[in-house]
Amino acid sequence: MPLFEYACRSCAHAFEALVRAGETPECPACRSTDLERRLSVFAALSSGNGSPSDSPVGACGRCGDPRGPGACAME
């Protein structure tokens, strides 16, 4: 059962919902089905003391370049 993120167009409430195929989710705040499905992002934890040298380099936050921040010409 996939977990999706939604934003209600009626009341602007943001929420997550487990949705089976064929089901129509509804806003838990106002019960509207006029929803916008949002792009889900994930969070990752790393071990260590949190210093930048301990953290793995992630994708560039602006363009998604897998070489990491500063690898593209956008910064």
Coordinates of N, CA and C in Angstrom, one line a residue:
M1 N 0.8 -1.2 0.0 CA 0.0 0.0 0.0 C 0.9 1.2 0.0
P2 N 0.9 2.0 -1.1 CA 1.8 3.2 -1.2 C 1.3 4.4 -0.2
L3 N 2.3 5.1 0.3 CA 2.1 6.3 1.1 C 2.2 7.5 0.2
F4 N 1.2 8.3 0.1 CA 1.3 9.5 -0.8 C 1.1 10.8 0.1
E5 N 1.6 11.9 -0.4 CA 1.4 13.2 0.3 C 0.4 14.0 -0.5
Y6 N -0.5 14.6 0.2 CA -1.5 15.4 -0.5 C -1.6 16.8 0.1
A7 N -2.2 17.8 -0.6 CA -2.6 19.1 -0.2 C -4.0 19.3 -0.6
C8 N -4.9 19.6 0.4 CA -6.3 19.8 0.1 C -6.4 21.2 -0.6
R9 N -7.1 21.2 -1.7 CA -7.4 22.4 -2.5 C -8.5 23.3 -1.8
S10 N -9.3 22.6 -1.0 CA -10.4 23.3 -0.3 C -9.9 24.1 1.0
C11 N -9.1 23.4 1.8 CA -8.7 24.0 3.1 C -7.2 24.2 3.3
A12 N -6.4 23.7 2.3 CA -5.0 23.9 2.3 C -4.3 23.0 3.3
H13 N -5.0 22.0 3.9 CA -4.4 21.1 4.8 C -3.5 20.1 4.1
A14 N -2.2 19.9 4.6 CA -1.3 19.0 4.0 C -1.3 17.7 4.9
F15 N -1.3 16.6 4.2 CA -1.3 15.3 5.0 C -0.7 14.2 4.1
E16 N -0.5 13.0 4.8 CA -0.1 11.8 4.1 C -1.2 10.8 4.2
A17 N -1.3 9.9 3.2 CA -2.4 8.9 3.3 C -1.9 7.6 2.6
L18 N -2.2 6.5 3.2 CA -1.9 5.2 2.6 C -3.1 4.9 1.7
V19 N -2.9 4.7 0.4 CA -3.9 4.6 -0.6 C -3.8 3.3 -1.4
R20 N -4.8 2.5 -1.3 CA -4.9 1.3 -2.1 C -5.4 1.6 -3.5
A21 N -5.1 0.8 -4.5 CA -5.6 1.0 -5.9 C -7.1 1.1 -5.9
G22 N -7.6 2.0 -6.6 CA -9.1 2.2 -6.7 C -9.7 3.0 -5.6
E23 N -8.9 3.4 -4.5 CA -9.5 4.2 -3.4 C -9.3 5.7 -3.8
T24 N -10.2 6.5 -3.3 CA -10.1 7.9 -3.4 C -9.8 8.5 -2.0
P25 N -8.7 9.1 -1.8 CA -8.4 9.7 -0.5 C -9.3 10.9 -0.2
E26 N -9.5 11.3 1.0 CA -10.1 12.5 1.4 C -9.4 13.2 2.5
C27 N -9.5 14.5 2.5 CA -8.8 15.3 3.5 C -9.4 15.0 4.9
P28 N -8.5 14.7 5.8 CA -8.9 14.4 7.2 C -9.5 15.7 7.9
A29 N -9.2 16.9 7.4 CA -9.6 18.1 8.1 C -11.1 18.5 7.7
C30 N -11.3 18.4 6.3 CA -12.6 18.9 5.8 C -13.4 17.8 5.0
R31 N -12.8 16.7 4.8 CA -13.4 15.6 4.1 C -13.5 15.8 2.6
S32 N -12.9 16.8 2.0 CA -12.9 17.1 0.6 C -12.1 16.1 -0.1
T33 N -12.5 15.8 -1.4 CA -11.7 14.9 -2.2 C -11.0 15.7 -3.3
D34 N -11.0 17.0 -3.3 CA -10.4 17.9 -4.2 C -8.9 18.1 -3.7
L35 N -8.1 17.1 -4.1 CA -6.7 17.0 -3.5 C -5.7 17.2 -4.6
E36 N -4.5 17.7 -4.2 CA -3.3 17.7 -5.1 C -2.3 16.8 -4.6
R37 N -1.9 15.8 -5.4 CA -0.8 14.9 -4.9 C 0.5 15.6 -5.0
R38 N 1.3 15.5 -3.9 CA 2.6 16.2 -3.8 C 3.7 15.2 -4.0
L39 N 4.8 15.8 -4.4 CA 6.0 15.0 -4.6 C 6.6 14.6 -3.2
S40 N 6.7 13.3 -2.9 CA 7.2 12.9 -1.6 C 8.7 12.9 -1.6
V41 N 9.3 13.3 -0.5 CA 10.7 13.3 -0.4 C 11.0 12.5 0.9
F42 N 12.2 12.0 1.0 CA 12.6 11.2 2.1 C 13.7 11.8 2.9
A43 N 13.8 11.4 4.1 CA 14.9 11.9 5.0 C 15.8 10.8 5.4
A44 N 17.0 11.1 5.5 CA 18.0 10.0 5.9 C 18.8 10.5 7.1
L45 N 19.1 9.6 8.0 CA 19.9 9.9 9.1 C 21.3 9.4 8.9
S46 N 22.3 10.1 9.4 CA 23.6 9.6 9.3 C 24.2 9.5 10.7
S47 N 25.2 8.6 10.9 CA 25.8 8.5 12.2 C 27.0 9.5 12.2
G48 N 27.5 9.8 13.4 CA 28.6 10.7 13.5 C 28.2 11.9 14.3
N49 N 29.1 12.9 14.4 CA 28.8 14.0 15.2 C 28.1 15.2 14.4
G50 N 27.8 14.9 13.2 CA 27.1 15.9 12.4 C 28.0 16.9 11.7
S51 N 29.3 16.8 11.8 CA 30.2 17.7 11.1 C 30.1 17.4 9.6
P52 N 30.3 18.5 8.7 CA 30.2 18.3 7.3 C 31.1 17.2 6.7
S53 N 32.3 17.0 7.3 CA 33.2 15.9 6.8 C 32.7 14.5 7.0
D54 N 31.7 14.4 8.0 CA 31.1 13.1 8.3 C 30.0 12.8 7.4
S55 N 29.4 13.8 6.8 CA 28.2 13.6 6.0 C 28.5 13.3 4.6
P56 N 27.8 12.3 4.0 CA 28.0 12.0 2.6 C 27.5 13.2 1.7
V57 N 28.1 13.4 0.6 CA 27.7 14.5 -0.3 C 26.4 14.0 -1.0
G58 N 25.4 14.9 -1.0 CA 24.1 14.6 -1.7 C 24.0 15.3 -3.0
A59 N 22.9 15.1 -3.6 CA 22.7 15.8 -4.9 C 22.6 17.3 -4.7
C60 N 22.9 18.1 -5.7 CA 22.8 19.5 -5.6 C 21.3 19.9 -5.4
G61 N 21.0 20.8 -4.4 CA 19.7 21.1 -4.1 C 19.0 22.0 -5.2
R62 N 19.7 22.5 -6.1 CA 19.1 23.4 -7.1 C 18.8 22.6 -8.4
C63 N 19.8 21.8 -8.8 CA 19.6 21.1 -10.1 C 19.5 19.6 -10.0
G64 N 19.9 19.1 -8.9 CA 19.9 17.6 -8.7 C 21.1 16.9 -9.2
D65 N 22.2 17.7 -9.6 CA 23.4 17.1 -10.0 C 24.0 16.1 -9.0
P66 N 24.1 14.8 -9.3 CA 24.6 13.8 -8.3 C 26.0 14.1 -7.8
R67 N 26.8 15.0 -8.4 CA 28.1 15.2 -8.0 C 28.1 16.1 -6.7
G68 N 27.0 16.6 -6.4 CA 26.9 17.4 -5.1 C 26.8 18.9 -5.3
P69 N 26.6 19.6 -4.2 CA 26.5 21.1 -4.3 C 27.7 21.7 -4.8
G70 N 27.6 22.7 -5.7 CA 28.7 23.4 -6.3 C 29.2 22.8 -7.6
A71 N 28.7 21.6 -8.0 CA 29.2 20.9 -9.1 C 28.6 21.5 -10.4
C72 N 27.5 22.2 -10.3 CA 26.9 22.8 -11.5 C 27.2 24.3 -11.6
A73 N 26.8 24.9 -12.6 CA 27.0 26.3 -12.8 C 25.9 27.2 -12.2
M74 N 24.9 26.5 -11.5 CA 23.8 27.2 -10.9 C 24.1 27.9 -9.6
E75 N 25.3 27.6 -9.0 CA 25.6 28.2 -7.7 C 26.7 29.2 -7.8

